[in-house]
XYZ file of C-alpha atoms in Angstrom:
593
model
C 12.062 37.796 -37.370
C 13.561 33.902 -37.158
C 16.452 34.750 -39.478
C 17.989 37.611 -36.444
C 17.590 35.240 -33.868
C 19.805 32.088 -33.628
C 18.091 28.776 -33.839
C 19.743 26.198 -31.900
C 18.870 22.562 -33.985
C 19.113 20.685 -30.561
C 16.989 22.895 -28.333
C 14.414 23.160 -30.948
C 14.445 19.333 -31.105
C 13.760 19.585 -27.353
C 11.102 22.086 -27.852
C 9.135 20.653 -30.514
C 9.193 17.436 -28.090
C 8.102 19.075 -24.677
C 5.010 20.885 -26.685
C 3.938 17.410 -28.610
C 4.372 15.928 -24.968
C 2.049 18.688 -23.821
C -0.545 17.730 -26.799
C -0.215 13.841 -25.788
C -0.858 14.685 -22.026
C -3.935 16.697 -22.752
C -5.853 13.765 -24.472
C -4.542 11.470 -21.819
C -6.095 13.806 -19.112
C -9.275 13.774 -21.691
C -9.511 9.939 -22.593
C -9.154 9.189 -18.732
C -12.071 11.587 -17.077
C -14.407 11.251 -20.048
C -17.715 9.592 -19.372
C -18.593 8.152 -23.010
C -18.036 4.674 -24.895
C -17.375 7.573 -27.564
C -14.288 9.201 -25.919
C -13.393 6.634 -23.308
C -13.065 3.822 -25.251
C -13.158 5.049 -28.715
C -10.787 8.361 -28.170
C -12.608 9.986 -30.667
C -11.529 13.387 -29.359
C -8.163 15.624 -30.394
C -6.081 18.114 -28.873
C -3.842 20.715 -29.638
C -1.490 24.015 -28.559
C -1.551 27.082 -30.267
C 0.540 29.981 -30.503
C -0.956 33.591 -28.982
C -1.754 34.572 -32.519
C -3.808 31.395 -33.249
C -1.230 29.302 -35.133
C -1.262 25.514 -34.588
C 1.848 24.571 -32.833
C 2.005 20.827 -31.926
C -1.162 18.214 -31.937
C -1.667 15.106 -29.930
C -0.465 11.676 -31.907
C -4.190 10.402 -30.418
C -6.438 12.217 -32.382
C -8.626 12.417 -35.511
C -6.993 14.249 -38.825
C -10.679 15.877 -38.856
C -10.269 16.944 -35.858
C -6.880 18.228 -36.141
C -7.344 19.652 -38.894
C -10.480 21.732 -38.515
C -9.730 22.610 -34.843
C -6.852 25.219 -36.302
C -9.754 27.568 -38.117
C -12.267 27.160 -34.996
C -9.758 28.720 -32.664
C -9.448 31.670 -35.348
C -12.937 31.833 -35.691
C -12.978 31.895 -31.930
C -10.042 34.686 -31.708
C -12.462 36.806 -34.593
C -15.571 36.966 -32.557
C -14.896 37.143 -29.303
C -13.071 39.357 -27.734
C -9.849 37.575 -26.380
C -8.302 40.728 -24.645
C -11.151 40.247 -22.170
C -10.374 36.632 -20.784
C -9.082 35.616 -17.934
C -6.929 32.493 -16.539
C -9.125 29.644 -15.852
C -11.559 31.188 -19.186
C -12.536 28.899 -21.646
C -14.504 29.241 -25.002
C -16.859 26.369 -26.466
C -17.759 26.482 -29.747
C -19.264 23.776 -32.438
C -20.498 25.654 -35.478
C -19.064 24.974 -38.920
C -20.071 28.400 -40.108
C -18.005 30.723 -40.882
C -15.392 28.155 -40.429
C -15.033 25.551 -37.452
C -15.537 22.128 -36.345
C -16.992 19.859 -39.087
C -20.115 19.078 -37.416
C -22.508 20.158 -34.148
C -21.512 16.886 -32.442
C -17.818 18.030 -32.393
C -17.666 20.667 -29.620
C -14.403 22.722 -29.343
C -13.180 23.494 -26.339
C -10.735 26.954 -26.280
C -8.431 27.907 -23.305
C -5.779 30.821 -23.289
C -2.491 30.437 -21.148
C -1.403 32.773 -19.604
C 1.793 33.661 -17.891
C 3.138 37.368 -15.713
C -0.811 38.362 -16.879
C 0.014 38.311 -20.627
C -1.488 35.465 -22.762
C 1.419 33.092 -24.081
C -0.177 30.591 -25.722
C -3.662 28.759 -26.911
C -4.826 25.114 -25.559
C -7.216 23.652 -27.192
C -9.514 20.128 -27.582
C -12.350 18.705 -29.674
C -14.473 16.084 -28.487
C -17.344 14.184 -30.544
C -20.242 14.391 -27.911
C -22.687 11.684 -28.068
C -25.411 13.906 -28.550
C -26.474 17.338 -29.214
C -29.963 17.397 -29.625
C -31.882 17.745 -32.653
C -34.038 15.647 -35.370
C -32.502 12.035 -33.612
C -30.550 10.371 -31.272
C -27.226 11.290 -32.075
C -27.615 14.222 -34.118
C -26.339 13.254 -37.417
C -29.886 12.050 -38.699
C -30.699 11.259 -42.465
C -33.989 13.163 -43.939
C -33.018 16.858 -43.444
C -32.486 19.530 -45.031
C -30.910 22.363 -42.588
C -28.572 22.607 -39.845
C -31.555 23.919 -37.273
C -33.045 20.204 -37.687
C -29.271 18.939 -36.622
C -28.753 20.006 -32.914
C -27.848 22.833 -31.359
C -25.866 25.368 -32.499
C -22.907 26.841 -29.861
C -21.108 30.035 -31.275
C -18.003 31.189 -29.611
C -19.065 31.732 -25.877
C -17.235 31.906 -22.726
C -18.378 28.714 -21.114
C -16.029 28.732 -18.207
C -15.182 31.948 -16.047
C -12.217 31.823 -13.691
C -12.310 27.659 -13.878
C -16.158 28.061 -12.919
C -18.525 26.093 -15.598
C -21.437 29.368 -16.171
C -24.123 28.165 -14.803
C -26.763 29.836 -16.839
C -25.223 28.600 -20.258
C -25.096 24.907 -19.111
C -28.466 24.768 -18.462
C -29.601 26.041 -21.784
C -26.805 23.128 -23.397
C -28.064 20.572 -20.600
C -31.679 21.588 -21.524
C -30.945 20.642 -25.241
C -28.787 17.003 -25.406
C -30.684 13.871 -24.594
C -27.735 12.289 -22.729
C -27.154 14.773 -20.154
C -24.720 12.714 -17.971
C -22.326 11.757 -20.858
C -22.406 15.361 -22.492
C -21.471 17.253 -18.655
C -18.615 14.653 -17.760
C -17.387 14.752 -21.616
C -17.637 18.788 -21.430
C -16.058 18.656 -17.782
C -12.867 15.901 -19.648
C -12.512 18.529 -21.777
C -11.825 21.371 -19.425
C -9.525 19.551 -17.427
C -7.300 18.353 -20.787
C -6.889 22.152 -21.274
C -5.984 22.596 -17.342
C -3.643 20.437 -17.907
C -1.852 21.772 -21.529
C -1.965 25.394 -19.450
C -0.332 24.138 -16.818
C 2.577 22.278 -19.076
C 3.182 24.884 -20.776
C 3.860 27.440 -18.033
C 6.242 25.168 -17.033
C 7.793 25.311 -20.460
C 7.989 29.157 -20.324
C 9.206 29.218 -16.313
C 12.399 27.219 -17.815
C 13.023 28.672 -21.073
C 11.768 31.764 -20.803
C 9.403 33.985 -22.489
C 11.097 35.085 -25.189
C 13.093 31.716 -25.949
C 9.715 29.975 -26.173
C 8.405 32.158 -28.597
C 11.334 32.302 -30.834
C 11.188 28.424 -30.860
C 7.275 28.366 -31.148
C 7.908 30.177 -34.881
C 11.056 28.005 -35.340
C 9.217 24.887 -35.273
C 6.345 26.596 -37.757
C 9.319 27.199 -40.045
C 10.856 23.626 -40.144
C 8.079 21.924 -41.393
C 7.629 24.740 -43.890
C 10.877 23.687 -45.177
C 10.454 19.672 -44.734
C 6.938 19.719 -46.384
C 8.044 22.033 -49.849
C 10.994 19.272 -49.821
C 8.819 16.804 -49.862
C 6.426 17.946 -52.297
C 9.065 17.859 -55.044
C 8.697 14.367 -54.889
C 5.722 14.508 -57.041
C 6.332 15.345 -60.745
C 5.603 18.826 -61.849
C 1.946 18.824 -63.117
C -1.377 18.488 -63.031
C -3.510 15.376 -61.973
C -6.993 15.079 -61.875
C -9.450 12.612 -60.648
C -13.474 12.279 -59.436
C -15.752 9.738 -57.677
C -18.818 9.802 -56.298
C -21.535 9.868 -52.939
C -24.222 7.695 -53.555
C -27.412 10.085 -52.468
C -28.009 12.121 -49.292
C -30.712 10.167 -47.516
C -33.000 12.923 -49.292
C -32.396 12.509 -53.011
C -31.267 9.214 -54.965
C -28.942 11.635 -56.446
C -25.143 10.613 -57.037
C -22.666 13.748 -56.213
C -19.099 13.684 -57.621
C -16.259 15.053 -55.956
C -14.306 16.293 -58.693
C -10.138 17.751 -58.349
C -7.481 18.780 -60.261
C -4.385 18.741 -58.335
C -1.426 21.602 -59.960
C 2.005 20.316 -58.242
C 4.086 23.421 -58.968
C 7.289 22.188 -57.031
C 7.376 22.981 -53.917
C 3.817 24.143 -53.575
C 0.234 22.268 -54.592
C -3.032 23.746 -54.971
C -5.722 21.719 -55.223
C -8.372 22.384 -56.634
C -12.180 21.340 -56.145
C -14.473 24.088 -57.826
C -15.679 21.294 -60.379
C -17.357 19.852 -57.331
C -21.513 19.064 -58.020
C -23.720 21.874 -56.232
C -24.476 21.035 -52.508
C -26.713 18.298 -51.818
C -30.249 18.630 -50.016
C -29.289 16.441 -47.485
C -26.352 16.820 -45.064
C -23.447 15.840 -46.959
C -22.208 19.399 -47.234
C -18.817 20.216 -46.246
C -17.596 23.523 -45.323
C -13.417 24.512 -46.398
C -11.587 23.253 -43.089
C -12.926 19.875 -43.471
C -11.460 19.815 -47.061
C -8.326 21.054 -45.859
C -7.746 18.848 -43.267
C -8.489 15.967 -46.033
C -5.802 17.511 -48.229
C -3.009 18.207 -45.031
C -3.640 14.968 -44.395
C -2.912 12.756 -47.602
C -0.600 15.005 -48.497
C 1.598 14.504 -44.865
C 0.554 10.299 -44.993
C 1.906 10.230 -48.754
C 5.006 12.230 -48.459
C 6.748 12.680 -45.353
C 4.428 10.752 -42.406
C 6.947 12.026 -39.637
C 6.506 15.613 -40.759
C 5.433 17.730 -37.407
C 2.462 18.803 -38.420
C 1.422 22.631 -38.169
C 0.479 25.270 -39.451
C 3.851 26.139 -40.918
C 3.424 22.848 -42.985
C 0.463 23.640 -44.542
C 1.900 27.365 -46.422
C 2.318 26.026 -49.276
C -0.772 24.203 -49.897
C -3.682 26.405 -51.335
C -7.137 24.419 -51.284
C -9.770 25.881 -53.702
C -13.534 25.278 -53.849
C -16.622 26.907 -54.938
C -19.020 28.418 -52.397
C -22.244 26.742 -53.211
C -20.935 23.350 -54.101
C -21.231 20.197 -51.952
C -17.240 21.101 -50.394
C -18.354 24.634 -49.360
C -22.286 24.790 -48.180
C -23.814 27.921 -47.347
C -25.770 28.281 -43.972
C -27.910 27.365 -42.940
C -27.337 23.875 -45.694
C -27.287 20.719 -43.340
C -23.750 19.296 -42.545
C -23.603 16.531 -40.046
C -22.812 13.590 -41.740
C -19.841 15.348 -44.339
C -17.413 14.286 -41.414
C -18.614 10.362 -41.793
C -18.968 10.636 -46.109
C -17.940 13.304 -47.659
C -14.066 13.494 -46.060
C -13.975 9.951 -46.580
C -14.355 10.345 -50.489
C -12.484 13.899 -50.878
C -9.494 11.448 -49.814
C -9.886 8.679 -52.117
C -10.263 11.903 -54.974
C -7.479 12.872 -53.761
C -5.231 9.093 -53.642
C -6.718 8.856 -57.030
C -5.415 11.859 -58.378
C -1.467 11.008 -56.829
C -1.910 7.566 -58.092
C -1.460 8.991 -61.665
C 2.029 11.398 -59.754
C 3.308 8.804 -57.492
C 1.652 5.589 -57.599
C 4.334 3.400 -55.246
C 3.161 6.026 -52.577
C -0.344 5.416 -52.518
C -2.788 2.482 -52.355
C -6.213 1.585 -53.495
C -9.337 2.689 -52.007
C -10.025 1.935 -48.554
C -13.555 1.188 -47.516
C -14.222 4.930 -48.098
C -16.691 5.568 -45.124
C -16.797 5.651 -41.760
C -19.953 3.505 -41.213
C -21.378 5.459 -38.463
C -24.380 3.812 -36.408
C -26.833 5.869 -33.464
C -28.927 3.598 -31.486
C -30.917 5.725 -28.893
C -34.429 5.213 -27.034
C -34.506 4.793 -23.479
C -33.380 1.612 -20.892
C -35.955 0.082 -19.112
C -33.125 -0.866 -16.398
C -32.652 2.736 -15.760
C -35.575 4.780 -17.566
C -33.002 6.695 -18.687
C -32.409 8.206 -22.257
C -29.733 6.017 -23.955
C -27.550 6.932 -27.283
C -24.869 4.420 -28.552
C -22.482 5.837 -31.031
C -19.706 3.823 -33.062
C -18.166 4.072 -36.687
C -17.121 0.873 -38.189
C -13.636 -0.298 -39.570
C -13.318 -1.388 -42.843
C -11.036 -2.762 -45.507
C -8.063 -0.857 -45.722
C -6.693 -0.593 -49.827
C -3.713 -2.976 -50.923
C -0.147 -1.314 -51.486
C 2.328 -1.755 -53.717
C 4.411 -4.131 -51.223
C 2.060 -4.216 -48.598
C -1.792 -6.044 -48.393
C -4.011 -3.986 -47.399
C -5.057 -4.527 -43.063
C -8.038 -5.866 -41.967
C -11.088 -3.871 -40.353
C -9.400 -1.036 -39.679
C -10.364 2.495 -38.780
C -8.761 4.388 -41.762
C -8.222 7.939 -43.105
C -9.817 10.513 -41.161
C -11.013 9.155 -38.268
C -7.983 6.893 -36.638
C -10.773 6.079 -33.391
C -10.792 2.369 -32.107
C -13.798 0.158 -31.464
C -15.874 -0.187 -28.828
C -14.819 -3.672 -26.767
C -18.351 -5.690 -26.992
C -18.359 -5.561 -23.180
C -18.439 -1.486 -23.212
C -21.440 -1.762 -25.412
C -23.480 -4.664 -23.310
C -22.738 -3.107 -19.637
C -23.546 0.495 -21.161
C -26.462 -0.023 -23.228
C -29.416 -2.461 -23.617
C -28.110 -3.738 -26.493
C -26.704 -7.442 -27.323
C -23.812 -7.752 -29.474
C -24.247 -11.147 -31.390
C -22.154 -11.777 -33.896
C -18.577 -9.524 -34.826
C -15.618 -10.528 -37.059
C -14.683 -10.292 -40.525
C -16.744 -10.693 -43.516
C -15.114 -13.091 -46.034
C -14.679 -12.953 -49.881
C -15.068 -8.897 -49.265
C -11.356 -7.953 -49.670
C -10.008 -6.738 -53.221
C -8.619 -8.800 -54.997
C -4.947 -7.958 -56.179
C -1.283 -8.968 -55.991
C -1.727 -7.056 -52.371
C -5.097 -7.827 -51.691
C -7.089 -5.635 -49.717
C -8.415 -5.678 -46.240
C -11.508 -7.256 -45.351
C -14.744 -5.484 -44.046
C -16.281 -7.097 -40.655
C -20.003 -7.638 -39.986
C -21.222 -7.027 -36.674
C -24.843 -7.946 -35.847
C -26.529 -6.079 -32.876
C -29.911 -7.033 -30.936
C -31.979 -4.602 -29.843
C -33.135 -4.911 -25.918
C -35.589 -2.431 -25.296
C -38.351 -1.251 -26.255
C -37.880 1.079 -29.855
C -35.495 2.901 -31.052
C -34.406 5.331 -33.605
C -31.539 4.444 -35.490
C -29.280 6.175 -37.831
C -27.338 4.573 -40.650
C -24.658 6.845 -41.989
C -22.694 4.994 -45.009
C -21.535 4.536 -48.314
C -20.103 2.768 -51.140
C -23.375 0.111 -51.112
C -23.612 0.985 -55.571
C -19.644 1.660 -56.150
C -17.299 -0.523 -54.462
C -14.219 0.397 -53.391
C -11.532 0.951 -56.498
C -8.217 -1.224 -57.334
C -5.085 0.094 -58.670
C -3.099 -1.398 -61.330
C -5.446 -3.952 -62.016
C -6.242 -4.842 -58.546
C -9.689 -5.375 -58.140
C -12.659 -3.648 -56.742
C -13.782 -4.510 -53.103
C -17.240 -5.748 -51.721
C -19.256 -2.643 -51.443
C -21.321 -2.272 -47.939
C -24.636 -3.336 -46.623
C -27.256 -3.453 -43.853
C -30.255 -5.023 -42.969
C -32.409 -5.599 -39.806
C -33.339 -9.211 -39.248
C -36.965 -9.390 -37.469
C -37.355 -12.526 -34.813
C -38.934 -14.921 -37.282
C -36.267 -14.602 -39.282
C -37.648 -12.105 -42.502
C -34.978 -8.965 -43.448
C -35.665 -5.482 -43.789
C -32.612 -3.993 -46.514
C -31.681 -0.671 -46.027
C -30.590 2.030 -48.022
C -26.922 3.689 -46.829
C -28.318 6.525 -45.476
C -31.673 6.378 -43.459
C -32.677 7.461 -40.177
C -35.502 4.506 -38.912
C -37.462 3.035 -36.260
C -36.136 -0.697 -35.035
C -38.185 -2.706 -32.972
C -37.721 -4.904 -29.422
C -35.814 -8.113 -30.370
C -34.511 -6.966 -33.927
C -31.285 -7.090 -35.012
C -29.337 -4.816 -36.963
C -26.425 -6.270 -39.195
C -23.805 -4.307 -40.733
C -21.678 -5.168 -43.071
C -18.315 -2.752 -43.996
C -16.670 -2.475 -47.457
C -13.366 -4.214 -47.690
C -10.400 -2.304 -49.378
C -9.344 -2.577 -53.175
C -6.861 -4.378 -54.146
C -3.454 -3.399 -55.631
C -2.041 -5.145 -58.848
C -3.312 -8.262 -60.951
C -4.378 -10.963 -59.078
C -3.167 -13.467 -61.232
C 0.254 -12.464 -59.966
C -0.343 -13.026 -56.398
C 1.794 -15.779 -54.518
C -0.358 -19.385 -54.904
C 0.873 -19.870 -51.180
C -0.589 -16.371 -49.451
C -3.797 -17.338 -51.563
C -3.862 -20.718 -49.423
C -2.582 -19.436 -46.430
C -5.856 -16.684 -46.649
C -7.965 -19.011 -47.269
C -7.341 -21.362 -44.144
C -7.799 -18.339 -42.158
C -10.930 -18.555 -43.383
C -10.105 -14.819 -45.118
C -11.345 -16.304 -48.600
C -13.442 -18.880 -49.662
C -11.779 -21.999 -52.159
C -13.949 -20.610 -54.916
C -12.893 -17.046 -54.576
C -9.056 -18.491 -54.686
C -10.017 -19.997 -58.003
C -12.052 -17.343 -59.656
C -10.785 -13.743 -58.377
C -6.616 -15.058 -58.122
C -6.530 -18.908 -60.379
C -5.451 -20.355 -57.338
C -6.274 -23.923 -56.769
C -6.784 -24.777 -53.122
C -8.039 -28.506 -51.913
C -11.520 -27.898 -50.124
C -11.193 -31.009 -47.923
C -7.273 -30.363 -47.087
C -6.880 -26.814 -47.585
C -3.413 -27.089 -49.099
C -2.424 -25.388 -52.316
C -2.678 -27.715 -55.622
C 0.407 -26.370 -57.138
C 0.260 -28.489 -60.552
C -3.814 -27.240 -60.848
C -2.714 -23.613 -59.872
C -0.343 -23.636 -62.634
C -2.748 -24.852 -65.289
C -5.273 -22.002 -64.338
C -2.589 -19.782 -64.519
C -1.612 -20.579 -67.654
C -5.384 -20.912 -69.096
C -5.893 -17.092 -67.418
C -2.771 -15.892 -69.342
C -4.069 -17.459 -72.717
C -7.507 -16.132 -72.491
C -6.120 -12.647 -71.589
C -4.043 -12.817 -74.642
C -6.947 -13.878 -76.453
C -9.085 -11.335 -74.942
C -6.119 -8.355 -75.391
C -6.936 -7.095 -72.046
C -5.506 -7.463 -68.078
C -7.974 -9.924 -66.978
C -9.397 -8.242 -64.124
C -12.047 -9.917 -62.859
C-alpha cells in the first residue's frame, strides 16, 4: 500500500532515472551486437523493465511506440502460460504470437528474462526485435496475397529458449530450420539475450544499493505518478465526445476500402475510446489484434498531452480501449496479421488526431504520410550464394502544425526507426541504390505546409527476386486541417532497362527481374491552415530549395516567384492574393485548392 509508506519526491526522481537508464543501456547493448541493417542501423528494436507482477516500469527512449506498447501484454501473456515459478537465472522466454495478445506481428520476436536477486525474482527485462525474417509465404514475412497467419512465418509461443544463459539447442534448430536468413536471425536473437544480461545485471545493482524493499516501494511509486500526471493532463481536452473515421485502401486480396471508425468519450480525467464501429476484418493481413490498438491510443494520447510523461503502465489506468472481436482492430486466429503493424496502426492514429482535432486542435497536426512504406527485397547473392532479405520502411511527410511546418521525410508515429545509410544497403546486399532525396510539389499545402515525401529508386543486382510492397494512401491522400491542403498520395513502379514502367498497386507481393529498378515514392504530410495565408517569403525561400516548383507557389499558395531569378515578386504576389480573396468571396467558400 503506497499511501503507508513514505515517498521521498527526490529519491523517486533518482529511481525513475536509474531504471530508464537501465532501459537505454539494454538497447545500446542490443543496437551494438545486432547483426542486421534492420536493428543495427535502423534500431528497429525496443526494450523495457518490468515489475515481478508484469507491470511495465520504465522503456528505452530508442524504441518503437509499437513495440513499447505491445511488449507490456506479451510479457503477461508470457507470465499466463508458462510457468514462471519454474525459471531460473540466466532463463529466458521468446515469444512472437499476436494471439491471445502479444507482439503485433511474427517478425517481432519478444525476448523475456526474469531477475532475480537472494533466489527470489525481483523484476522482468524484456526486448523486442523486428527480425529480418521468419519464414513463411516470402522473403520477409509480411507478404501480400494471404489469407492466414500459417502462410506468414512461424509461429513461437511462450517457450524457454535459453536455460541457465545456454541458447536450447534443440529449439534453435527447429527456428534456424524455418528463417531464410539464418546468420542475421542467430546474431539478432543472440543481441537480444545479451540486452536482457545486461538490464538483469543493472538492476541488481539497483536493489544491492537500495534495497529490496525500497525498490519495490519506488517501482509502484513511479506507476502511481504518471497515474496522476496523465488524468491531469487529460482534463485538457473538453468534456465530450469526438468522433472521426478514414480508411485502408484494400488488403492486397480484395479492392475493398476498410474504415477505421472511433468515438472518443473524454470523461475528465479518464478517455475511452472506442472502435467497435470498425468494418469486419479484412481477408488479407491488415488485421490488428487489441495491444496494437492500445499502443496507438497510449501513444497519441502521451505525444498530444504531456510528451515528457514517464510512460507505464500506471499511465495508461485511465484509458479504456474498446473494439469488437471480429472487426479489422481485433482478428480472430488464425486471420492473417503481418502487415497491421506497417497500415493499420498508421491509420488508427490519424482516426485518432482526427478525432482530437475537433477537442484540441492547437495540439495536433494534419495527417502525416500515414504508412510506413515497408519494402522486402530477398533472392539470393551470386557473390556469396547466400539467401539475402533487405528490409526498410520509408519516411514520409510529416503533417503541418499550427506554428510549426510539418518535417521532411521523416519516420513518424509508430515506428520512430531511422534509415538505412545507402552504403549499409550496397556493401550488404546486391542491390544499387540510384537515386534518394525528396520528392517535390508532394508536401500539403497550408499556412504550415507539410513535409515532403522522398523517392528512392533501387536496382536490382542479381538474379530475381521477390519483393513485397507494403503501403498506403496511393487513392486518399493525406488530410489538411483548417483548410490546409491534402498531400501527394504514394506510388511505385518498377522501371525495366529499356526504359517501359510496370505501376503497382500498394500492396502486392511480386517477382522483379535482374537490372530492374524499383522506385518508391512516399506521401508527403497535409498541410495546416489556408495557404493563401502563408508568408510570400517561406513560399520563395521553399522553392529555391528546390522544395516546390514556381507553379505550385502560384497555384496551391498565390505566390509569385521569378523562374529565372527565383526571388519573390512581391507586387504580383499581392495581386494574386487579392484576385484569390475576391473569387473566394465570390465563390462563398475557403478556397482550398
Amino acid at each position: 500500500d503506497m499511501a503507508s509508506k513514505h515517498v521521498d519526491p527526490i529519491t523517486l526522481e533518482v529511481m525513475r532515472n536509474g531504471l530508464y537508464s537501465i532501459a537505454d543501456e539494454m538497447i545500446a547493448a542490443l543496437v551494438r551486437t545486432s547483426y542486421s541493417t534492420n536493428i543495427k542501423d535502423r534500431r528497429d528494436a525496443s526494450c523495457a523493465v518490468y515489475g515481478s507482477d508484469g507491470a511495465l516500469v520504465a522503456q528505452s527512449a530508442i524504441g518503437t511506440p509499437l513495440h513499447l506498447g505491445t511488449m507490456n501484454w506479451a510479457v503477461h501473456t508470457a507470465m499466463e502460460a508458462y510457468p514462471f515459478d519454474q525459471l531460473e537465472p540466466g532463463d529466458a522466454l521468446a515469444f512472437n504470437l499476436p494471439y491471445p495478445a502479444g507482439p503485433g506481428h511474427l517478425n517481432d520476436l519478444t525476448l523475456i528474462s526474469p531477475v532475480f536477486w537472494n533466489d527470489a525474482m525481483v523484476a522482468i527485462v524484456a526486448n523486442q526485435a523486428h527480425h529480418v525474417d521468419m519464414g513463411g509465404f516470402a522473403p520477409g514475412s509480411m507478404p501480400f496475397g494471404v489469407s492466414e497467419i500459417y502462410q506468414e512465418g512461424l509461429q513461437i509461443p511462450p517457450i524457454r529458449l535459453f536455460r541457465k544463459g545456454e541458447l536450447v539447442d534443440e529449439l534453435w534448430r527447429i527456428i534456424q530450420q524455418n528463417v531464410r536468413s539464418k546468420t542475421e536471425v542467430e546474431g539478432d536473437l543472440m543481441a537480444q539475450f545479451a540486452a536482457n544480461v545486461v538490464g538483469g545485471r543493472r538492476f541488481g545493482e539497483l536493489v544491492d544499493k537500495y534495497g529490496v524493499d525500497t525498490a519495490e516501494t519506488y517501482l509502484g511509486a513511479m506507476l502511481d505518478y504518471s497515474e496522476r500526471r496523465m488524468r491531469a493532463a487529460l482534463q485538457a481536452i473538453p468534456v465530450g465526445r469526438y468522433s472521426f473515421e478514414d480508411v485502408l485502401e484494400g488488403d492486397g486480396l480484395t479492392g475493398q476500402h476498410y474504415t477505421i471508425r472511433l468515438t472518443l468519450e473524454v470523461r475528465g480525467d479518464s478517455v475511452v475510446a472506442d472502435f467497435t464501429a470498425t468494418d469486419a476484418a479484412a481477408r488479407g493481413p491488415l488485421n490488428c489484434r487489441l495491444p496494437s490498438v492500445a499502443a496507438c491510443v497510449f501513444y497519441v494520447l502521451k505525444a498530444a498531452l504531456d510528451p515528457d510523461l514517464p510512460p507505464n503502465a500506471g499511465a495508461y489506468r485511465p484509458i479504456e480501449v474498446l473494439v469488437r472481436d471480429g472487426s479489422l482492430l481485433s482478428a480472430q486466429y488464425p486471420e492473417a496479421v503481418c502487415n497491421a503493424n506497417i497500415l493499420t496502426t498508421q491509420r488508427i492514429v490519424d482516426v485518432l488526431l482526427g478525432a482530437l482535432a475537433e477537442a484540441i486542435p492547437e495540439r495536433v497536426l494534419a495527417a502525416c504520410s500515414g504508412t510506413m512504406n515497408l519494402i522486402n527485397v530477398g533472392g539470393v547473392d551470386r557473390r556469396t550464394d547466400t539467401y539475402f532479405n533487405y528490409v526498410e520502411t520509408y519516411a514520409g511527410g510529416q503533417g503541418g502544425m499550427h506554428d510549426l511546418d510539418g518535417m521532411d521525410a521523416v519516420q513518424n508515429h509508430m515506428t520512430n526507426t531511422r534509415n538505412a545509410p545507402v552504403e549499409a544497403i550496397e556493401s550488404a546486399y546486391p542491390l544499387r541504390v540510384e537515386a534518394y532525396g525528396l520528392e517535390p510539389d508532394s508536401e500539403g499545402a497550408g499556412a504550415q505546409r507539410g513535409g515532403c515525401g522522398l523517392r528512392r529508386e533501387i536496382r536490382v543486382l542479381c538474379p530475381e527476386v521477390l519483393f513485397t510492397l507494403s503501403s498506403d494512401r496511393a487513392e486518399v491522400a493525406p488530410w489538411g486541417l483548417e483548410g490546409g491542403s491534402s498531400a501527394s498520395p504514394s506510388r511505385c513502379f518498377i522501371r525495366r532497362p529499356d526504359g517501359s514502367e510496370r505501376h503497382l498497386p500498394s500492396k502486392v507481393t511480386t517477382y522483379v527481374e535482374e537490372d530492374e529498378t524499383i522506385v518508391i515514392v512516399t506521401p508527403g504530410g497535409g498541410g495546416w491552415g489556408d495557404p493563401a495565408r502563408r508568408d510570400p517569403e517561406l513560399v520563395a525561400e521553399d522553392v529555391r530549395k528546390g522544395l516546390i516548383s514556381v507553379e505550385r507557389a502560384r497555384d496551391a499558395y498565390h505566390v509569385a516567384v521569378s523562374p529565372t531569378t527565383l526571388e519573390l515578386d512581391v507586387e504580383q504576389t499581392a495581386q494574386f492574393r487579392r484576385g484569390a480573396g475576391k473569387a473566394e468571396d465570390a465563390a462563398g467558400n475557403r478556397g482550398i485548392p
